[in-house]
Short mmCIF file of C-alpha atoms in Angstrom, two decimals:
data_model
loop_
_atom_site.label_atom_id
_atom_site.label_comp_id
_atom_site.label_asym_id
_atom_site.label_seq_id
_atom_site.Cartn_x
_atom_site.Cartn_y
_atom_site.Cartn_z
CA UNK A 1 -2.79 -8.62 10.81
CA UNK A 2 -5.97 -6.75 9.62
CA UNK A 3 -9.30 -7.68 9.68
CA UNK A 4 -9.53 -7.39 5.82
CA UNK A 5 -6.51 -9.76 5.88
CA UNK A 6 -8.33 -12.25 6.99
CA UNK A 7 -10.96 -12.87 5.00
CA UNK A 8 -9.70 -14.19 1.75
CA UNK A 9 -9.19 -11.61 -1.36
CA UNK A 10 -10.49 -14.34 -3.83
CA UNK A 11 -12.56 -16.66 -1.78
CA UNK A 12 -15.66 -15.77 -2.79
CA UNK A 13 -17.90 -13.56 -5.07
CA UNK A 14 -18.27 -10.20 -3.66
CA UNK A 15 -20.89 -9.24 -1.67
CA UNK A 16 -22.75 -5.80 -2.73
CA UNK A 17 -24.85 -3.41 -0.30
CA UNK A 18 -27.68 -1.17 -0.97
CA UNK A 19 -26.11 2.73 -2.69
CA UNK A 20 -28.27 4.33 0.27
CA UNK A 21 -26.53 3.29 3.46
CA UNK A 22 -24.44 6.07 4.09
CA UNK A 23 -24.73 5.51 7.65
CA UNK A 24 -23.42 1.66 7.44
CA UNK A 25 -20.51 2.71 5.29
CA UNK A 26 -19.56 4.85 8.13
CA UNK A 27 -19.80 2.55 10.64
CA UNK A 28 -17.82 0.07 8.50
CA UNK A 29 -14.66 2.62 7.92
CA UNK A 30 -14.78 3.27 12.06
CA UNK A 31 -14.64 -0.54 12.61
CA UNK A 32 -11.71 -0.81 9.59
CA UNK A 33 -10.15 1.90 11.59
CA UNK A 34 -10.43 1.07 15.45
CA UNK A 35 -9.03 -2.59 14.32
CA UNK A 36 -6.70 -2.07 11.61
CA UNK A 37 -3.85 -3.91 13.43
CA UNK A 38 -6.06 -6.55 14.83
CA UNK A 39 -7.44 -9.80 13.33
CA UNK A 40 -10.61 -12.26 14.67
CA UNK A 41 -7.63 -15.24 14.89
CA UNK A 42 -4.81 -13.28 17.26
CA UNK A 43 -1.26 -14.12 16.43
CA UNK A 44 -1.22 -16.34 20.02
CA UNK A 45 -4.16 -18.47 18.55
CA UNK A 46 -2.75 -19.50 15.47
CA UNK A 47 1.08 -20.00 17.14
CA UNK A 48 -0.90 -21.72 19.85
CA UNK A 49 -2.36 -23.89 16.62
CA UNK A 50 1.37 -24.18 15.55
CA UNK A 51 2.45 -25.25 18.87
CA UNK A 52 0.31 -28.22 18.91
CA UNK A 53 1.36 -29.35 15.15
CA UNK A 54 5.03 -28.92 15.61
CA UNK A 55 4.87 -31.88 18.23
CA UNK A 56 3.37 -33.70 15.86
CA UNK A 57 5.92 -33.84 13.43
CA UNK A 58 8.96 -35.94 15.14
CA UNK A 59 6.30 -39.19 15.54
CA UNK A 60 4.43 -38.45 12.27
CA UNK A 61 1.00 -38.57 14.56
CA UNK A 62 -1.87 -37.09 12.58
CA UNK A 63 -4.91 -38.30 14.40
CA UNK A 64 -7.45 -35.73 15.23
CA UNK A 65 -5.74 -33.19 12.67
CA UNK A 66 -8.48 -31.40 10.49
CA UNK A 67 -8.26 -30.11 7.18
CA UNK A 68 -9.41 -26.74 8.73
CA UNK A 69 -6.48 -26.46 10.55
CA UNK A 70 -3.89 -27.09 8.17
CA UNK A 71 -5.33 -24.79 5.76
CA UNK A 72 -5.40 -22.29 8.46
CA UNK A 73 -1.89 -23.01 8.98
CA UNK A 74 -0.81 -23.47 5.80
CA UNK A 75 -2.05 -19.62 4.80
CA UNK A 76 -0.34 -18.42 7.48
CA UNK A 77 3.15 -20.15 6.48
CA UNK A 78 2.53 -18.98 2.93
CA UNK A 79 2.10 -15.42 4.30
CA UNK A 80 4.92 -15.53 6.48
CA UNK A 81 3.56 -15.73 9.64
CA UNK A 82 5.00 -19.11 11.52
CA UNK A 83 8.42 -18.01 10.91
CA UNK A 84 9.23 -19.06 14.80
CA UNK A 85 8.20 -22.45 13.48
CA UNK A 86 10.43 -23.21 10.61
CA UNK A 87 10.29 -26.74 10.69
CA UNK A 88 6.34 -26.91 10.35
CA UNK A 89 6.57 -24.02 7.71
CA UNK A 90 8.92 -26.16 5.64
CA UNK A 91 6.58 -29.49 6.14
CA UNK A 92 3.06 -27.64 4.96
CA UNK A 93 5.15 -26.39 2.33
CA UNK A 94 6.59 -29.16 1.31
CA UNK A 95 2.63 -30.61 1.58
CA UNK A 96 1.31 -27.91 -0.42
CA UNK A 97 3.92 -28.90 -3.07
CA UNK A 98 2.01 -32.01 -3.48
CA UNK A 99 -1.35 -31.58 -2.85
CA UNK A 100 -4.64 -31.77 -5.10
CA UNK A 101 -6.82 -30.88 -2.53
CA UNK A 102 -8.90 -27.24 -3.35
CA UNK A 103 -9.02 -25.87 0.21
CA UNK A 104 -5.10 -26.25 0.93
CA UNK A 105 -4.81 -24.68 -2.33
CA UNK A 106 -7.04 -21.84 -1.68
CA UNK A 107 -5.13 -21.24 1.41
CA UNK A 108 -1.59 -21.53 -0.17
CA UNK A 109 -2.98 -18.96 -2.65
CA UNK A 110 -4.37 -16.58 0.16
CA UNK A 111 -1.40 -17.11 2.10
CA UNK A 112 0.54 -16.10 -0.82
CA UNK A 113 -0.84 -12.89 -2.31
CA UNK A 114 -1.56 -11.96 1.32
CA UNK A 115 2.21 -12.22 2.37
CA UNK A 116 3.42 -11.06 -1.11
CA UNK A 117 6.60 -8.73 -0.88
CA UNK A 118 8.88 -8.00 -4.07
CA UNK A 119 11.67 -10.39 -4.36
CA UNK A 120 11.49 -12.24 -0.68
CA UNK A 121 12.41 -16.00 -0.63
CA UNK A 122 8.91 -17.07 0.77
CA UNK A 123 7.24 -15.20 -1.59
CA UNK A 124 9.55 -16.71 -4.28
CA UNK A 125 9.19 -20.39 -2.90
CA UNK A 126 5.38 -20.19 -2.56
CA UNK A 127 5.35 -18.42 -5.76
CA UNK A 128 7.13 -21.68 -7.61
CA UNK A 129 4.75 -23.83 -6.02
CA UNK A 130 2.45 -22.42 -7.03
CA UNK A 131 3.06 -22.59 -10.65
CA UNK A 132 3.76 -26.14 -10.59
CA UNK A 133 0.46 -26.78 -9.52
CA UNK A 134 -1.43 -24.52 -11.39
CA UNK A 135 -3.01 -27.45 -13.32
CA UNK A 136 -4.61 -28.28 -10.01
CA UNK A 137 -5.43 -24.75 -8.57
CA UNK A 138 -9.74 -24.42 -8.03
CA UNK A 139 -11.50 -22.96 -10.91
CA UNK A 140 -11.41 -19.40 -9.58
CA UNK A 141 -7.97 -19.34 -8.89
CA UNK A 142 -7.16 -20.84 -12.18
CA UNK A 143 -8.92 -18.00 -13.18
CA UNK A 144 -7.47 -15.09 -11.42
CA UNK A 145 -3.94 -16.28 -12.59
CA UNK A 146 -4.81 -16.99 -15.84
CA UNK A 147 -6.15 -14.03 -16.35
CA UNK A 148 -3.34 -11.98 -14.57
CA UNK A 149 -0.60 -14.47 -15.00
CA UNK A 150 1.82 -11.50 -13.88
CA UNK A 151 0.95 -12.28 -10.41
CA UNK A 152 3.34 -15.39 -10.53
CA UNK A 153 6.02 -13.08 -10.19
CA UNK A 154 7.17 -12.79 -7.12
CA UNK A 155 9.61 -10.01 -8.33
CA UNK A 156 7.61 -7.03 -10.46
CA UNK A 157 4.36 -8.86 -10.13
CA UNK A 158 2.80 -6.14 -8.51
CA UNK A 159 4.09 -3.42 -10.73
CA UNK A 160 3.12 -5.32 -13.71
CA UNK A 161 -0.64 -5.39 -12.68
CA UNK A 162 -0.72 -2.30 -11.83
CA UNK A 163 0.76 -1.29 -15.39
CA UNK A 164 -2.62 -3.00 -16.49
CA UNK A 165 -4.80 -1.11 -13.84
CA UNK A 166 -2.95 2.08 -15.28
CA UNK A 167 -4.25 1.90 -18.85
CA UNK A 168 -7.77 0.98 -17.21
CA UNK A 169 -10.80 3.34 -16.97
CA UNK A 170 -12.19 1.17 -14.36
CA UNK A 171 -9.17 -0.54 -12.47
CA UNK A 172 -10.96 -2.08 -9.74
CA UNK A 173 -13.79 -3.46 -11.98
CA UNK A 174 -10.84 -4.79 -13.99
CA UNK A 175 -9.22 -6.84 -10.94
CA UNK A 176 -12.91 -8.04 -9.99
CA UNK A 177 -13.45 -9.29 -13.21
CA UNK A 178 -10.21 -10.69 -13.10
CA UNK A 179 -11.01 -13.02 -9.98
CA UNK A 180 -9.85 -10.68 -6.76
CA UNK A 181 -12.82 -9.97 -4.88
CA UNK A 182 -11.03 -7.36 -2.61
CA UNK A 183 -8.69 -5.31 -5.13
CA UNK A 184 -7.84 -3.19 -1.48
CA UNK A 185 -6.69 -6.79 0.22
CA UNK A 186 -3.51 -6.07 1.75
CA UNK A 187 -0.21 -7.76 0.33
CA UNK A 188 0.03 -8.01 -3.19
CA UNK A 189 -2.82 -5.81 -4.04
CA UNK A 190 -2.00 -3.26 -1.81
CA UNK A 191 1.59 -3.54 -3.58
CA UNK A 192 -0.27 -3.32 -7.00
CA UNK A 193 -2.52 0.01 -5.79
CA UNK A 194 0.44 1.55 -3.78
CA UNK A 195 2.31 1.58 -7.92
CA UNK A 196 -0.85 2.31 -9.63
CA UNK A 197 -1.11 5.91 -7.70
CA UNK A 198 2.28 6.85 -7.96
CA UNK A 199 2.44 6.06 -11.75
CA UNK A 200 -0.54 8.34 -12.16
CA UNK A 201 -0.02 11.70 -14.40
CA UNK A 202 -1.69 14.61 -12.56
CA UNK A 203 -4.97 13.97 -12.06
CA UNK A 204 -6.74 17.08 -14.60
CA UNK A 205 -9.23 16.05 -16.53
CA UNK A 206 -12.81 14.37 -15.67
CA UNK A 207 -11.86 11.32 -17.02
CA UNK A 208 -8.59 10.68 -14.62
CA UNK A 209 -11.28 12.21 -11.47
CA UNK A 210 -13.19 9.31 -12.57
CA UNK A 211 -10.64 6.41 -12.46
CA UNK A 212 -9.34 7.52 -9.50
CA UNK A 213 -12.34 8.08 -7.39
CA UNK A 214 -13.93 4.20 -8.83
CA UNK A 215 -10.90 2.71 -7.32
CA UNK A 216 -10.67 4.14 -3.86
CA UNK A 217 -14.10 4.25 -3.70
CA UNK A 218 -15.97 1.77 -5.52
CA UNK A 219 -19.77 1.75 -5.43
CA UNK A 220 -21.24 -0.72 -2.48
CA UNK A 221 -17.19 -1.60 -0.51
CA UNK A 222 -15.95 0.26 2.04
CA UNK A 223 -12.94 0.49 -0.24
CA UNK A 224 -8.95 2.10 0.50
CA UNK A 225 -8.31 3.00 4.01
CA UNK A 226 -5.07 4.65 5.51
CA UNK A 227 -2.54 6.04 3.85
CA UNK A 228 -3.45 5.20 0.67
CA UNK A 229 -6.53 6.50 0.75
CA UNK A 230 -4.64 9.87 2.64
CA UNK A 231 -2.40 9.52 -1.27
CA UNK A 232 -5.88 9.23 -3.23
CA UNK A 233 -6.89 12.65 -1.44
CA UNK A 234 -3.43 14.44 -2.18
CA UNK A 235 -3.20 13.47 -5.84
CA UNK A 236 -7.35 14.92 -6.14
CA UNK A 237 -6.13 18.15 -5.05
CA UNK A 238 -2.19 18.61 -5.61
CA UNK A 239 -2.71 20.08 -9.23
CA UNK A 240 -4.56 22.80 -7.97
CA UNK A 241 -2.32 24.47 -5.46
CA UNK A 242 -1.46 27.18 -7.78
CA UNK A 243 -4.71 27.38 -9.52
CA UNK A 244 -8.09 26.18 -9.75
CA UNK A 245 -9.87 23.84 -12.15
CA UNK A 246 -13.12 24.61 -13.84
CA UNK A 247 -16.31 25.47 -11.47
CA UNK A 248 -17.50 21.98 -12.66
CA UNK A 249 -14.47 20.05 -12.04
CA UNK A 250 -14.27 22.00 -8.74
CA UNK A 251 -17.45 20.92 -7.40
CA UNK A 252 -17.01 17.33 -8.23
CA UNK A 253 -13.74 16.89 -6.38
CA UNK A 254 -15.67 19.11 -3.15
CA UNK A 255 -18.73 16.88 -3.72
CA UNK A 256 -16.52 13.95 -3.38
CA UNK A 257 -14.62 14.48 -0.83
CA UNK A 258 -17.06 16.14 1.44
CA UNK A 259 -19.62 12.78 1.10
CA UNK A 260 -16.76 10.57 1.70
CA UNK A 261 -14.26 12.55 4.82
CA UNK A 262 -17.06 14.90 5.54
CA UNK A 263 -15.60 19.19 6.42
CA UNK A 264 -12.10 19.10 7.07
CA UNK A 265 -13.29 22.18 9.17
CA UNK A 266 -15.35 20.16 10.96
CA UNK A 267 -14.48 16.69 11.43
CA UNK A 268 -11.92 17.20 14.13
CA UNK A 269 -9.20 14.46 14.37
CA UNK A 270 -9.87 12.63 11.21
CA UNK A 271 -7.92 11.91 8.25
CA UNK A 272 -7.52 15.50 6.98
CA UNK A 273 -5.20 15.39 9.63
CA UNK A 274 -2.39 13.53 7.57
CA UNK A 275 -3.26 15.23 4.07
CA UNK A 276 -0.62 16.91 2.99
CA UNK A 277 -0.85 20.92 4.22
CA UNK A 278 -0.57 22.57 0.71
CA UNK A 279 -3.48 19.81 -0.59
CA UNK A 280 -5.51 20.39 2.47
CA UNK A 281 -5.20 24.42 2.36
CA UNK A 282 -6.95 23.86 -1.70
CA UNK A 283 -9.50 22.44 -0.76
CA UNK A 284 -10.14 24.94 2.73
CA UNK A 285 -9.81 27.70 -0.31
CA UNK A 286 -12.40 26.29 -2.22
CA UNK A 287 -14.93 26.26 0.98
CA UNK A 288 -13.81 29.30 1.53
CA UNK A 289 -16.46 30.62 -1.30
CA UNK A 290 -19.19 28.95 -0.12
CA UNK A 291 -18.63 30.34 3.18
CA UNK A 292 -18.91 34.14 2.45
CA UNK A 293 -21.32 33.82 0.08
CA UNK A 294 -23.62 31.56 2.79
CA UNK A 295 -22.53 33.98 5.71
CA UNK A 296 -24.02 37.01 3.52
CA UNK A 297 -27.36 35.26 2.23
CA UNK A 298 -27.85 34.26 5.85
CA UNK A 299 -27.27 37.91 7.44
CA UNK A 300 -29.15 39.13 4.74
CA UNK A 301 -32.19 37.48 5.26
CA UNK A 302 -31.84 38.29 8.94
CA UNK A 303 -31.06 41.59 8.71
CA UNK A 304 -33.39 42.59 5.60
CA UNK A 305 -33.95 46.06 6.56
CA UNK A 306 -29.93 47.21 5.04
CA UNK A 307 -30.27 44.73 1.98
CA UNK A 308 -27.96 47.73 0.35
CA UNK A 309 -24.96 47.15 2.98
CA UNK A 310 -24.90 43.34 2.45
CA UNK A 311 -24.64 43.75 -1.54
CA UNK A 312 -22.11 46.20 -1.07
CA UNK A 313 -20.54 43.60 1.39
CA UNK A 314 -20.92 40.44 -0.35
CA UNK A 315 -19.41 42.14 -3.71
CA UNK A 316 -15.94 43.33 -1.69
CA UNK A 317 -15.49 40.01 0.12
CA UNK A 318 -16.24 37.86 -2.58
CA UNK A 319 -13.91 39.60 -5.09
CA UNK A 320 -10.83 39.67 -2.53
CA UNK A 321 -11.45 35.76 -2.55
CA UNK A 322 -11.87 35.79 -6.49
CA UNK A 323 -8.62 37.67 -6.08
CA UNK A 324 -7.13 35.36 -4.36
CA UNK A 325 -6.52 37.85 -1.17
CA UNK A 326 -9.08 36.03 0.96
CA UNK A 327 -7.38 31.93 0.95
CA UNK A 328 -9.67 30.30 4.30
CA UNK A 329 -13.60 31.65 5.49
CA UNK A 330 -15.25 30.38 9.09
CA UNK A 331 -18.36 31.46 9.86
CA UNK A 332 -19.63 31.57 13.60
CA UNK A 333 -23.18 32.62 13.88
CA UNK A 334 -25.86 33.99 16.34
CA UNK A 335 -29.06 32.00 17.18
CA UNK A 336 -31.42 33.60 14.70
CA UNK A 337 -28.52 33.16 12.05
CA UNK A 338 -27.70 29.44 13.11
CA UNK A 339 -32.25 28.74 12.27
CA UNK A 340 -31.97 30.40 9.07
CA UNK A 341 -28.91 28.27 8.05
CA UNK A 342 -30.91 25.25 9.07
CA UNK A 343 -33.98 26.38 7.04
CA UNK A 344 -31.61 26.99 4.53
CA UNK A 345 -30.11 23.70 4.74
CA UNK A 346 -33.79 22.15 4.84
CA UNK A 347 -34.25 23.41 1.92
CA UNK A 348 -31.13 23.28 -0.38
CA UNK A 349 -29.30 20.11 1.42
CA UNK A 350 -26.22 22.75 0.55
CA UNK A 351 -23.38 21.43 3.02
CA UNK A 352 -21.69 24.61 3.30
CA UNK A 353 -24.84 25.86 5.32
CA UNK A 354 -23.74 23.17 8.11
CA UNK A 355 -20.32 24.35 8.38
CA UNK A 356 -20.14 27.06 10.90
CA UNK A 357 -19.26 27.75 14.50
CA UNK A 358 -21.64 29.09 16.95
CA UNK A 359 -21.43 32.97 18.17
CA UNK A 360 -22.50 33.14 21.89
CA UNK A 361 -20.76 35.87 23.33
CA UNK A 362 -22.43 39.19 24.69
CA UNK A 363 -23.37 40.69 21.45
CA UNK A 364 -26.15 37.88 21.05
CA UNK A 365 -27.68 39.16 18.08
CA UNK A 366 -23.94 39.13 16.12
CA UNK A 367 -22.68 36.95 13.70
CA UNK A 368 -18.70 37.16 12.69
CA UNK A 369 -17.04 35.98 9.24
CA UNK A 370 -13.33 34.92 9.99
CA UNK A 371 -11.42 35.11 6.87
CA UNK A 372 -7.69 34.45 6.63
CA UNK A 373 -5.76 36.79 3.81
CA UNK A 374 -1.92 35.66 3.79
CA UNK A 375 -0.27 36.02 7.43
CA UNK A 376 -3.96 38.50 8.48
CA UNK A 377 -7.05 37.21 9.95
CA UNK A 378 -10.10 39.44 8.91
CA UNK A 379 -13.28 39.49 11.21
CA UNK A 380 -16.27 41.02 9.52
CA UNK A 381 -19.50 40.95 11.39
CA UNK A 382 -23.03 41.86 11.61
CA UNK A 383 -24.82 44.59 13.53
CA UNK A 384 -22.18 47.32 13.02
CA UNK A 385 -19.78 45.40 14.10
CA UNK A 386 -16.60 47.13 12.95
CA UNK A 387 -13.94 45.20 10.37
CA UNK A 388 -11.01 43.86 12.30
CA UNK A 389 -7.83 42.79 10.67
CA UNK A 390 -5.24 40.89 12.93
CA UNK A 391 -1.46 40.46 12.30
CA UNK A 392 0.33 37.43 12.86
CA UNK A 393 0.87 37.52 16.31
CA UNK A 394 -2.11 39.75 17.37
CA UNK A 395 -2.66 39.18 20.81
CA UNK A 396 -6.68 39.31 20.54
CA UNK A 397 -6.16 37.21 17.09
CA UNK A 398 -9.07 34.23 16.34
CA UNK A 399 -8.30 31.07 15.49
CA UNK A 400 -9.97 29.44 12.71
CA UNK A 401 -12.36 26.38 12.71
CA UNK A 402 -13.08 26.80 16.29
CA UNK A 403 -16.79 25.10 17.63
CA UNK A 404 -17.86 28.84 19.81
CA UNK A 405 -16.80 32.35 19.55
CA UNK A 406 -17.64 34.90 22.28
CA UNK A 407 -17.49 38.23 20.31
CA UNK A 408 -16.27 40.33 23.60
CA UNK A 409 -12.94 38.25 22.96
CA UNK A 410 -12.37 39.06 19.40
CA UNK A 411 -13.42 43.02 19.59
CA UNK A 412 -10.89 45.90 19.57
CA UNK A 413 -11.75 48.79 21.57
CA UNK A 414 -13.23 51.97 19.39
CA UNK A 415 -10.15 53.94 17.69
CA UNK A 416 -7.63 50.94 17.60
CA UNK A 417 -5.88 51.14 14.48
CA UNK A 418 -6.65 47.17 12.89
CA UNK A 419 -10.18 47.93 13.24
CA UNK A 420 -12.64 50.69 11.16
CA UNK A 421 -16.28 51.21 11.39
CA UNK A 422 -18.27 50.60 7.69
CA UNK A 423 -18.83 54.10 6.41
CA UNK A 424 -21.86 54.55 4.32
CA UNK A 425 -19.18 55.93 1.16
CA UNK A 426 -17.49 52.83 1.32
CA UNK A 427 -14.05 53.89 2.19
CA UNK A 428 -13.43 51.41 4.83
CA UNK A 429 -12.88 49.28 1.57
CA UNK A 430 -9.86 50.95 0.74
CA UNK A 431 -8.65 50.75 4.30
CA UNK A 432 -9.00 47.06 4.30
CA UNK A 433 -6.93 46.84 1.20
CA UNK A 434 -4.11 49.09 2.56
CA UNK A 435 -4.06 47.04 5.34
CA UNK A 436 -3.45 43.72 3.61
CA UNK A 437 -0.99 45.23 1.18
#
């Protein structure tokens, strides 16, 4: 049990939070993380609840017994969680069947779309109930299933809604205005979502960006977590393995995803981790512009007195990656380097000047670019620091995304073959294209 499965998905309106608190947002989606698989009632607590009630049902004793506790019971029967106690399941069932009273409602309801699962005989019991006393359900359940009277069915009701969401440019406003209050509740509405994405058409134009993005990630909620959220991220990016979408459309999916998951370069063991490898490796090509061109701005505001060398530089690199020859770019830089990125930064608020590694080996006043081209890893660097391409295998070959480089590591000695010096007639270009070839 989750901690979002506790608190009701209708119970109450939804609360909002200011659009400027990054920083809570991110502490929310740790806490959603670290307890996923935990709840503030434990499993012992409410059997322990269950315990106590089950003895009360051979002498029919119901002094002391609170309202509060049936209808914490009574959700949990409706969800399917006091299976080990079948007799009390059957006897709140049974009372649920008859009651008028709101809160045992509400819970049956919660209980209900909480334990939802296609075709199961609670789910189709509760769901019968249910509709027999729909007359008698609080106002803003009698809302929620009159608008979305689909969700009586406890066989394709989840399918069904999330045929509506489908034809929706605002699916998540939809089920709000509907009466759910968290469209990302687990149970039926994670049933619903889990259809919704995998009914989608690839995700092209603006417009489909758009839909998708407002659901996952609603404005003020900490909105979809795990592997639906992982899906959300793979269906941004899947189109665009063999190509790329317009510079616009390309900047709004980086935009996204970077303010949301942060660098997958970057953020270490986070959920990049399970995005699919071919959807991951777009996105690392996209960053990969935005690294050369912010490696060669920085070096050539440190090292202004060859401006001529870093044009020539910046105009071979960035065509191999228009090419498509140059797929992945990390950038480890020297101290100078690392202020002038954070000027930069300062200045612009341009992520792709925070994404870099540090270079502290003996060549202090070095920076490297680390650019992978197919099954080659390219180093470029500054200072004279001569172009190195690595095979697969190479036993001197960098790794990409590291935190530190130590140049001494990295460097061939003078006259091996995978490395040339930059000639002032430019033929080292050629070499570097022979090489990769």
């Amino acid at each position: 049990m989750t901690v979002r499965a506790f608190i009701p998905a209708f119970s109450g309106s939804i609360k909002r939070v200011p659009s400027n608190s990054g920083a809570f947002f991110k502490i929310c989606t740790e806490i959603a993380v670290a307890y996923q698989r935990k709840s503030t009632i434990s499993v012992q607590d409410i059997h322990n609840l269950a315990e106590s009630y089950t003895k009360r049902l051979p002498q029919n004793h119901w002094d002391g017994a609170t309202e509060a506790d049936v209808s914490i019971l009574l959700r949990a029967a409706c969800a399917g969680r006091l299976t080990p106690f079948r007799k009390l399941q059957k006897f709140l069932l049974q009372q649920a069947a008859r009651t008028s009273r709101s809160n045992l409602l509400s819970a049956m309801c919660e209980g209900y779309f909480e334990g939802w699962k296609e075709d199961d005989p609670l789910t189709v019991e509760v769901s019968g109930i249910m509709q027999d006393r729909a007359d008698k359900l609080p106002d803003h359940l009698a809302h929620l299933v009159g608008s979305l009277p689909e969700t009586f069915d406890p066989s394709a009701g989840a399918l069904k809604v999330a045929m509506r969401m489908a034809q929706d440019d605002d699916p998540f406003e939809m089920l709000i205005s509907c009466g759910f209050t968290d469209p990302h509740a687990i149970g039926f509405c994670t049933e619903a979502s889990r259809h919704f994405l995998t009914t989608l058409p690839p995700v092209r134009t603006r417009a489909d960006m758009d839909r998708l993005m407002r659901w996952c990630r609603p404005d003020g909620v900490l909105g979809l977590q795990g592997k639906q959220m992982i899906d959300v991220i793979n269906l941004l990016l899947r189109p665009w393995i063999s190509n790329n979408p317009a510079k616009t459309d390309q900047k709004y999916i980086i935009d996204f995803l970077m303010g949301h998951f942060e660098d997958p370069r970057i953020s270490g063991e986070h959920i990049w981790k399970d995005v699919d490898p071919d959807c991951r490796g777009v996105l690392l090509r996209w960053l990969a512009g935005d690294s050369i061109i912010a490696f060669m701005d920085i070096i050539s505001a440190v090292e202004h007195k060859n401006p001529e060398t870093w044009r020539m530089r910046r105009e071979f690199w960035t065509r191999l990656y228009d090419e498509g020859t140059v797929s992945e770019a990390w950038v480890a830089l020297h101290s100078d380097a690392v202020d002038e990125a954070q000027r930069r930064f300062d200045r612009t608020q341009d992520m792709s000047l925070k994404a870099y590694a540090k270079q502290s080996g003996k060549k202090r006043d070095t920076s490297l670019l680390i650019m992978r081209a197919g099954n080659n890893v390219i180093v470029e660097g500054s200072q004279n620091y001569r172009v190195h391409i690595f095979k697969e295998g190479a036993l001197q070959r960098p790794q990409l995304y590291l935190d530190v480089y130590e140049d001494e590591s990295i460097t061939l000695e003078q006259g091996n073959p995978n490395t040339r010096i930059h000639d002032i007639h430019g033929r080292w270009r050629e070499w570097v294209r022979g090489r990769l070839q």
